[in-house]
PDB file of C-alpha atoms in Angstrom:
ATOM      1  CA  UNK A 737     122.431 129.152 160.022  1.00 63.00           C
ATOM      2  CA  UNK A 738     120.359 126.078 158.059  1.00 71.00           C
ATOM      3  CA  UNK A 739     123.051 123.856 156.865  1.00 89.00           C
ATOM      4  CA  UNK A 740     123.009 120.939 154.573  1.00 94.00           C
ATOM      5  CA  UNK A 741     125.929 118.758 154.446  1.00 94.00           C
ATOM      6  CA  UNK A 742     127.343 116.317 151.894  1.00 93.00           C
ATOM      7  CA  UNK A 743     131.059 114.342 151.150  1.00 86.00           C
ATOM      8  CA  UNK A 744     132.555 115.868 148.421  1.00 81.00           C
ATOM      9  CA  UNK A 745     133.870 112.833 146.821  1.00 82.00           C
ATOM     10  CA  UNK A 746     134.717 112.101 144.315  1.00 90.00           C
ATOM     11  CA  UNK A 747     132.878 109.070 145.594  1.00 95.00           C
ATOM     12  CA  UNK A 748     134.239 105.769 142.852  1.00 96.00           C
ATOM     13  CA  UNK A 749     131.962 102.792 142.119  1.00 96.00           C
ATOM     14  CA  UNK A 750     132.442 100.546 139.649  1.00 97.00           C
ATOM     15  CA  UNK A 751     129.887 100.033 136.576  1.00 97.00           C
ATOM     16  CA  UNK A 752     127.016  97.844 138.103  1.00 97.00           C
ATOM     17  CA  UNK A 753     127.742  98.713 141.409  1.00 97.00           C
ATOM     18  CA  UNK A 754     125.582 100.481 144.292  1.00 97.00           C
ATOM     19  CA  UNK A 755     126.317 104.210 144.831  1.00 96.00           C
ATOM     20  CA  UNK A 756     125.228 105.813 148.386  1.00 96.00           C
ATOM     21  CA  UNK A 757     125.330 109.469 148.835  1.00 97.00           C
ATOM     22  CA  UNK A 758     124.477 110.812 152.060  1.00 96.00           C
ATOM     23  CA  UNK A 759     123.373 114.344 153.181  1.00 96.00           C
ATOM     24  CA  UNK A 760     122.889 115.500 156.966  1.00 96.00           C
ATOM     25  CA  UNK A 761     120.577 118.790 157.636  1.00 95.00           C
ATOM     26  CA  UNK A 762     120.661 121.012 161.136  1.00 93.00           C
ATOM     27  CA  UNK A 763     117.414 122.154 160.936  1.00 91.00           C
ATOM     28  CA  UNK A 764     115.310 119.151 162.428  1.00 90.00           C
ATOM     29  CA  UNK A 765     112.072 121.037 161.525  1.00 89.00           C
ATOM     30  CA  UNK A 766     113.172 120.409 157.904  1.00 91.00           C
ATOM     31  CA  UNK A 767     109.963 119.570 155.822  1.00 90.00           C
ATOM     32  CA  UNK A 768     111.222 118.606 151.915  1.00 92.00           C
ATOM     33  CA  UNK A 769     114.092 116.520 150.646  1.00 95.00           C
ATOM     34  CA  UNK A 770     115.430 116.982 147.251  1.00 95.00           C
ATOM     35  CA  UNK A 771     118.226 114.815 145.125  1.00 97.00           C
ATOM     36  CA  UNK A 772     119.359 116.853 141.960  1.00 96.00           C
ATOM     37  CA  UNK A 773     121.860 115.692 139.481  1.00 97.00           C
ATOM     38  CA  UNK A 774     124.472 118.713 138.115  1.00 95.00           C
ATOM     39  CA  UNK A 775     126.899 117.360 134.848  1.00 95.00           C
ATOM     40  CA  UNK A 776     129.499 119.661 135.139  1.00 91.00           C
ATOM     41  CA  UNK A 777     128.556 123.069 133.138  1.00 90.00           C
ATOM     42  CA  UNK A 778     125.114 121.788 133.249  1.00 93.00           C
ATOM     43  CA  UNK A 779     121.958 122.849 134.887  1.00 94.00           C
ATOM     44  CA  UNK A 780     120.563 121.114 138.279  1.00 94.00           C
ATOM     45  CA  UNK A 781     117.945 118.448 137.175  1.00 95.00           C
ATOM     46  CA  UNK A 782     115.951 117.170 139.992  1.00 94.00           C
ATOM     47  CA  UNK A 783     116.192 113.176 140.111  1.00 95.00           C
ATOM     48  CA  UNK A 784     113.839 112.920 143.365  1.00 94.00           C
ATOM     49  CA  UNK A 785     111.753 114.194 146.122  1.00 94.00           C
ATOM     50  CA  UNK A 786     110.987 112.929 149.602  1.00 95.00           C
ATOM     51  CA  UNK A 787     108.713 114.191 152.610  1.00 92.00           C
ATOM     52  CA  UNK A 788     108.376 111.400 154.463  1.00 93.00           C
ATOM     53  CA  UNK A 789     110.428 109.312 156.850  1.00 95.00           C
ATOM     54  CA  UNK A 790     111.600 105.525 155.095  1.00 95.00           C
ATOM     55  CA  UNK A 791     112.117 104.796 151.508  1.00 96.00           C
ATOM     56  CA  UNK A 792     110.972 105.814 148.308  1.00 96.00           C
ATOM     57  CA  UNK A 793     112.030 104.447 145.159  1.00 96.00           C
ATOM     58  CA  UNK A 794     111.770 105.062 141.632  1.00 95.00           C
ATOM     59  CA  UNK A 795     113.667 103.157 139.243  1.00 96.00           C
ATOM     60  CA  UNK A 796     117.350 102.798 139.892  1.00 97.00           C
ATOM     61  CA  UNK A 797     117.033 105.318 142.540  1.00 97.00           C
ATOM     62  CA  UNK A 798     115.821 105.112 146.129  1.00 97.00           C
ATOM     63  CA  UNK A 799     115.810 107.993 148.433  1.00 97.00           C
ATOM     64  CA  UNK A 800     116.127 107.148 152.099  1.00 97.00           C
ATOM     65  CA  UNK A 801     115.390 109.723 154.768  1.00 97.00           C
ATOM     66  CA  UNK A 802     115.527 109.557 158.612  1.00 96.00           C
ATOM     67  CA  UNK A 803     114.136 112.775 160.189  1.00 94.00           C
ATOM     68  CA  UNK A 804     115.186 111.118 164.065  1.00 94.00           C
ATOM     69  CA  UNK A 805     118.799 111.260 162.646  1.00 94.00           C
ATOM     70  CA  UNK A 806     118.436 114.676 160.273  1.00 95.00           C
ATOM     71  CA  UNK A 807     119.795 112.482 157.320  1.00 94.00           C
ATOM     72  CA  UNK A 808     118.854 111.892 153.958  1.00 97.00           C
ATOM     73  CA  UNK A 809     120.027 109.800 151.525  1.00 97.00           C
ATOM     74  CA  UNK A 810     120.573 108.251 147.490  1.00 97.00           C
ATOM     75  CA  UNK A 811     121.018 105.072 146.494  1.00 97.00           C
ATOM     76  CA  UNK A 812     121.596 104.948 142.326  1.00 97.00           C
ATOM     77  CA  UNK A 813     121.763 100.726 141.992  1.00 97.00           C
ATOM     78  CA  UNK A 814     123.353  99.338 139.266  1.00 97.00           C
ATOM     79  CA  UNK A 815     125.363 102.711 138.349  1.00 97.00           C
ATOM     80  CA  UNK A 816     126.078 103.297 134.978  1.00 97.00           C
ATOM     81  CA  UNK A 817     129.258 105.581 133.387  1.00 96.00           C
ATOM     82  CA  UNK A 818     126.483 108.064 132.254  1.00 96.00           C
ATOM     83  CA  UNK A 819     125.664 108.750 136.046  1.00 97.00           C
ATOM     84  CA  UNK A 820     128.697 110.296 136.691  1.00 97.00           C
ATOM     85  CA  UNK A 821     128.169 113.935 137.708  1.00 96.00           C
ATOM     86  CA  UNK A 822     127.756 115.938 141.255  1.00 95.00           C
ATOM     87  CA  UNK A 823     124.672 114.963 143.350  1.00 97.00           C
ATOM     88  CA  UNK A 824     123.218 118.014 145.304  1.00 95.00           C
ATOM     89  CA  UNK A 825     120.899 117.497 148.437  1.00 96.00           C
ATOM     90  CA  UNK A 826     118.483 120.134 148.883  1.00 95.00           C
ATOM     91  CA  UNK A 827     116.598 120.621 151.675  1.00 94.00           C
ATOM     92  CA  UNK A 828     113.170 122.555 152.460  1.00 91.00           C
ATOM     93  CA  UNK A 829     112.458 124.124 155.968  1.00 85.00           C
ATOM     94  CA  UNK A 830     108.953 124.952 155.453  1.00 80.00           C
ATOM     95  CA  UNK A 831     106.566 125.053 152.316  1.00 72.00           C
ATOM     96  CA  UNK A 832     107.346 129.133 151.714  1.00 72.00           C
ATOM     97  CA  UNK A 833     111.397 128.740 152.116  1.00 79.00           C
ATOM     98  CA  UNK A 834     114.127 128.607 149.682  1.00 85.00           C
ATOM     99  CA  UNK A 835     115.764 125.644 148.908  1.00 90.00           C
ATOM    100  CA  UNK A 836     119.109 125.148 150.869  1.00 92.00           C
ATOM    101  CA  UNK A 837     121.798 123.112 149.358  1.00 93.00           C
ATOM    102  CA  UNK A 838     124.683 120.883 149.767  1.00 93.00           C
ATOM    103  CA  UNK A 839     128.098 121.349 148.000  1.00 92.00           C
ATOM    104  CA  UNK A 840     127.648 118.425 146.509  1.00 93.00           C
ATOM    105  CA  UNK A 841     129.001 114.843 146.219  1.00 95.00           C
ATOM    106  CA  UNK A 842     131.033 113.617 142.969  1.00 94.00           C
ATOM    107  CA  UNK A 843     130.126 110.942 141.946  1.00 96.00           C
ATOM    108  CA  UNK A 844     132.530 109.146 139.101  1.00 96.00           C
ATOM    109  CA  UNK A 845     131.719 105.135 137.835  1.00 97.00           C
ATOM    110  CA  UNK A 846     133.887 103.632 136.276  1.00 95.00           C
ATOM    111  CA  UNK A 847     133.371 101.232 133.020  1.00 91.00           C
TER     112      UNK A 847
ATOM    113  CA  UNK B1031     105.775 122.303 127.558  1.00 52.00           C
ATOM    114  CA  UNK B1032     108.462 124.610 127.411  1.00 73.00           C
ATOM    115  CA  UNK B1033     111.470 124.525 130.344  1.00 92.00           C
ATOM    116  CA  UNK B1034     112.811 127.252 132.540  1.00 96.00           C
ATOM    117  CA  UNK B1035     114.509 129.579 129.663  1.00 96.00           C
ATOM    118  CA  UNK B1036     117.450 132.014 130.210  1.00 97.00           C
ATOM    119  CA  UNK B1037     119.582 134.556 128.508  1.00 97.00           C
ATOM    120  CA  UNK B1038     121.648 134.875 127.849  1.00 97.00           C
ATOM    121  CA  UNK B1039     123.956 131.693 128.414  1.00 97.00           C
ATOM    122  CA  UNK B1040     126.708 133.331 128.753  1.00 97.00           C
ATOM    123  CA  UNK B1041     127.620 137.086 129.461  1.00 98.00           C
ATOM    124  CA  UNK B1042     130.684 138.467 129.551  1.00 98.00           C
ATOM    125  CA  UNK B1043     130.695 142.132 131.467  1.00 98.00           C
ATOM    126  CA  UNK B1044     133.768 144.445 132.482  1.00 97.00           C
ATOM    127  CA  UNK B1045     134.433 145.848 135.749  1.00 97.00           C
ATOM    128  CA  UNK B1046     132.209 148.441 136.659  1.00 97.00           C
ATOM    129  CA  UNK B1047     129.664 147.901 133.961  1.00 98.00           C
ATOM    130  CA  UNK B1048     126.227 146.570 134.557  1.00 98.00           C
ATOM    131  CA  UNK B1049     124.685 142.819 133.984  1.00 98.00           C
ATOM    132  CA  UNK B1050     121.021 142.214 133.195  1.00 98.00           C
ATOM    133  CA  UNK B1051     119.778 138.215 133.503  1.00 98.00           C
ATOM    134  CA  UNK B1052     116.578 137.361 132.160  1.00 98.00           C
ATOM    135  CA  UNK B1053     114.559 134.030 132.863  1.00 97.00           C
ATOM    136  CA  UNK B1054     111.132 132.967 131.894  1.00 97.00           C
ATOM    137  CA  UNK B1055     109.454 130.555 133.935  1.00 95.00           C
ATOM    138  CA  UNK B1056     107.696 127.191 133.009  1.00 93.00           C
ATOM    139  CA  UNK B1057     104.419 128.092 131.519  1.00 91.00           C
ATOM    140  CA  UNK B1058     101.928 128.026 134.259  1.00 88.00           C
ATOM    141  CA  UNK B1059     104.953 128.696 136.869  1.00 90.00           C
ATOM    142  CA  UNK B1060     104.199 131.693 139.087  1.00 89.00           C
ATOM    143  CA  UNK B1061     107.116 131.311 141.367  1.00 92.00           C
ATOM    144  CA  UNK B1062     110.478 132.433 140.047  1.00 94.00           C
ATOM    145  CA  UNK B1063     114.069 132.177 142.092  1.00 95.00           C
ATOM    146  CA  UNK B1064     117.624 133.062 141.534  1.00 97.00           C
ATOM    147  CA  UNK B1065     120.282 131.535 143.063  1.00 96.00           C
ATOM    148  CA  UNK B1066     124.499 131.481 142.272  1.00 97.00           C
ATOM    149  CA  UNK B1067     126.712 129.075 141.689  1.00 95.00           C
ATOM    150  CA  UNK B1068     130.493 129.887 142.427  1.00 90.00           C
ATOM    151  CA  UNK B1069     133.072 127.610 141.116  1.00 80.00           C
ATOM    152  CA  UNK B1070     133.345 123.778 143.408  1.00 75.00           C
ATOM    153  CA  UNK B1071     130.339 125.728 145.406  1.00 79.00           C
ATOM    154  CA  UNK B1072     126.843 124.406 145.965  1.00 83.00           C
ATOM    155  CA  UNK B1073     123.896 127.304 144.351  1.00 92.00           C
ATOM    156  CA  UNK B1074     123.327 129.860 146.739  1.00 94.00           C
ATOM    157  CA  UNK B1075     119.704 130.916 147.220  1.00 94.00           C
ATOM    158  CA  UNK B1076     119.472 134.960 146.059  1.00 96.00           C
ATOM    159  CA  UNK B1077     116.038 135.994 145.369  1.00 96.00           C
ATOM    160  CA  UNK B1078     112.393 134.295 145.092  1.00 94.00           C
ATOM    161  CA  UNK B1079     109.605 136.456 143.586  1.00 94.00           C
ATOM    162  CA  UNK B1080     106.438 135.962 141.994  1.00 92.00           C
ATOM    163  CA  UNK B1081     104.509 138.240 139.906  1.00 87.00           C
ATOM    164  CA  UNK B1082     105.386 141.618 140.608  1.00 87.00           C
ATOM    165  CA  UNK B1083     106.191 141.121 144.472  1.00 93.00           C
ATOM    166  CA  UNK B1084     109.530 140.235 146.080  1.00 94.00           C
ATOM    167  CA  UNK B1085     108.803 137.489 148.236  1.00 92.00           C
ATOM    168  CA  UNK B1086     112.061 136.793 149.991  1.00 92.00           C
ATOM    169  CA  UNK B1087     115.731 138.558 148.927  1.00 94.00           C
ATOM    170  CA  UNK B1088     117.464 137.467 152.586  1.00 92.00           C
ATOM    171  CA  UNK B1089     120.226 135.747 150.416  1.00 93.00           C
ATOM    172  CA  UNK B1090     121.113 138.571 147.759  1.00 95.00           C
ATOM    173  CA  UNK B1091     123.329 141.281 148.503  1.00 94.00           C
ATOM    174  CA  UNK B1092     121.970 144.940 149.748  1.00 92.00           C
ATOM    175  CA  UNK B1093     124.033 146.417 147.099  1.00 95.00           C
ATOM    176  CA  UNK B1094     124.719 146.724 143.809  1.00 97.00           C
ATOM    177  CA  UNK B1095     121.845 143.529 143.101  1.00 97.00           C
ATOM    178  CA  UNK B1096     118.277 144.195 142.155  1.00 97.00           C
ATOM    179  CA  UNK B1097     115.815 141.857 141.380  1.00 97.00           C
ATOM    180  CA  UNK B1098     112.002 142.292 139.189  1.00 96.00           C
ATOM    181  CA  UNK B1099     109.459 139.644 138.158  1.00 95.00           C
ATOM    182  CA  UNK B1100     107.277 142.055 136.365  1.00 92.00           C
ATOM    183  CA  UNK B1101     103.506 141.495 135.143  1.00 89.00           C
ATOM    184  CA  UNK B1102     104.360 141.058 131.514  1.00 89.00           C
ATOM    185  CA  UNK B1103     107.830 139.646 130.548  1.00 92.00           C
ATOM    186  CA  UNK B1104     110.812 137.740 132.167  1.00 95.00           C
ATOM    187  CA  UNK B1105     112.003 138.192 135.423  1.00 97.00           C
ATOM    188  CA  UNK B1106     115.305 140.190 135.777  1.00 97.00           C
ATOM    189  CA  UNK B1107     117.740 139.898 137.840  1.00 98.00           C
ATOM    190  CA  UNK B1108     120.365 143.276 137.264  1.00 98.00           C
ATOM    191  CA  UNK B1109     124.301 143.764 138.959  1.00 98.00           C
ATOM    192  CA  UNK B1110     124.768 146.648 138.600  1.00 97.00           C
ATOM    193  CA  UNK B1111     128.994 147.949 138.502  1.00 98.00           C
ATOM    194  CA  UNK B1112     129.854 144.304 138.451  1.00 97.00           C
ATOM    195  CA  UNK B1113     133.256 143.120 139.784  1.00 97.00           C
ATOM    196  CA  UNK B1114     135.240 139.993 139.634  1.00 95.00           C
ATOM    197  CA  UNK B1115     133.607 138.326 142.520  1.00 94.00           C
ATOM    198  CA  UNK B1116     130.263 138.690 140.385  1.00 96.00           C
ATOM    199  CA  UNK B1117     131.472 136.214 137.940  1.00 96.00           C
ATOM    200  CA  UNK B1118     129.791 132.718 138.537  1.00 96.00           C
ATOM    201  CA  UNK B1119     126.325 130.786 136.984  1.00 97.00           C
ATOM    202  CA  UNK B1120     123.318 132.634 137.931  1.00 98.00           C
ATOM    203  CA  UNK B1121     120.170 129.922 137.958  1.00 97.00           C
ATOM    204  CA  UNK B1122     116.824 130.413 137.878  1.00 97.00           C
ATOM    205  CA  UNK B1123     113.982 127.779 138.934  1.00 95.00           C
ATOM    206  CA  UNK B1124     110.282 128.054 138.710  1.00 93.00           C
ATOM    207  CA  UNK B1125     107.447 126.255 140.527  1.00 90.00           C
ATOM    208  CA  UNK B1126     103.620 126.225 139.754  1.00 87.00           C
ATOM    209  CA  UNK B1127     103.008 127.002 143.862  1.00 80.00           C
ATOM    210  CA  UNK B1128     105.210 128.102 146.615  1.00 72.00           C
ATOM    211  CA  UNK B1129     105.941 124.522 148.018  1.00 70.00           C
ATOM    212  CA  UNK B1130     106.147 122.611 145.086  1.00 78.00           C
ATOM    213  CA  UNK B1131     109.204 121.452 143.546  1.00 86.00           C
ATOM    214  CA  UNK B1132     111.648 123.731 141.530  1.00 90.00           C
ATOM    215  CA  UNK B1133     112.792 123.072 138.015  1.00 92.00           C
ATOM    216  CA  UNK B1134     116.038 124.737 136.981  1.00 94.00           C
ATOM    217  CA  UNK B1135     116.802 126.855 134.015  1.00 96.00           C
ATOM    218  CA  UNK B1136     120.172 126.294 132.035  1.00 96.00           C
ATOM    219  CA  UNK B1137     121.547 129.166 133.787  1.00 97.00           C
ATOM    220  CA  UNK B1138     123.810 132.243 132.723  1.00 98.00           C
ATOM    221  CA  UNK B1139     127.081 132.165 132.890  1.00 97.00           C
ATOM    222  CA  UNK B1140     128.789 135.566 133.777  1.00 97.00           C
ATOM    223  CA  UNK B1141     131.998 136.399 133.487  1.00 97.00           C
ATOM    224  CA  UNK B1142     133.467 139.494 134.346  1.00 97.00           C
ATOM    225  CA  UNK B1143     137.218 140.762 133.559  1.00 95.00           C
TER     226      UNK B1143
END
């Protein structure tokens, strides 16, 4: 069973601060990292990919992953109120499988 | 360039009857998949297709759930005699090639009493 794990929050920050989200995977051949953002009776919308190992950033948001410790993970610096919604970590075995996802981590800032 | 389109947005079915979901993928998208969102649940992969093949269904149900990407026209996904455990969002994402990233449709919300 491929499994893809994530706090459910609701994770707090206040307005300005750094927000970490984390996601573990079991499958350690796991090839593709996804971040997507969900506002609550809204559509996933994906923020980010990664495939390789170390950081990539793009804007306010870096994605960190560490294939030696199956983790993955989102940094959102200086977090704004309008980045408060459920993060989902989705995670890629090979090219041809479906996307396996997290529960999800809530994230809420506070002005 | 258009997004993932579905409809309806909302669907409200009795017990027993049958639900049809409809999504069009991104123009130039060949890859269409389903997947279901219970309530405080991450999506659930169901179905991936492309044009009139069924490429994987390992994560939709044997019965009852049927699933068509046909040459011309949206891709369906049907339930048939739905029941109250049916009811969730029903998403579906397209991709231009099998690897490549999936972008998410605004879903269909079914609801069934």
């Amino acid at each position: 069973q491929k499994e893809v794990e994530q706090n459910s929050g609701p994770l707090s920050v206040p307005e300005g601060a750094i927000a970490s989200l984390n996601c573990t995977y079991s499958d350690r051949g796991s090839q593709s990292f996804f971040w997507y953002r969900q506002y609550s009776g809204k559509s996933p919308e994906l923020i980010m990919f990664i495939y390789s190992n170390g950081d990539k950033e793009d804007g306010r948001f870096t994605a960190q992953l560490n294939k030696a410790s199956q983790y993955v993970s989102l940094l959102i610096r200086d977090s704004q109120p309008s980045d408060s919604a459920t993060y989902l970590c989705a995670v890629k075995i090979t090219g041809n499988t479906p996307l396996v996802f997290g529960k999800g981590t809530r994230l809420s800032v506070i002005a | 360039n258009a997004g993932v389109m579905q409809n309806p947005r909302h669907l409200v079915r009795r017990r027993g009857q049958e639900a049809r979901l409809r999504c069009s993928p991104m123009k130039g998208h060949s890859h269409v998949y389903w997947y279901r969102q219970l309530p405080e649940e991450g999506l659930k992969f169901m179905v991936y297709l492309q044009k009139e093949n069924i490429i994987d269904e390992s994560g939709m149900p044997k019965e009852r759930f049927s699933a068509e990407f046909p040459k011309e026209g949206p891709s369906i996904l049907r339930i048939q005699q739905v029941v109250r455990g049916d009811s969730a969002a029903y998403f579906c994402a397209s991709s231009p090639y099998v690897a490549d990233t999936q972008y998410f449709g605004p879903g269909t919300r079914l609801t069934v009493l």
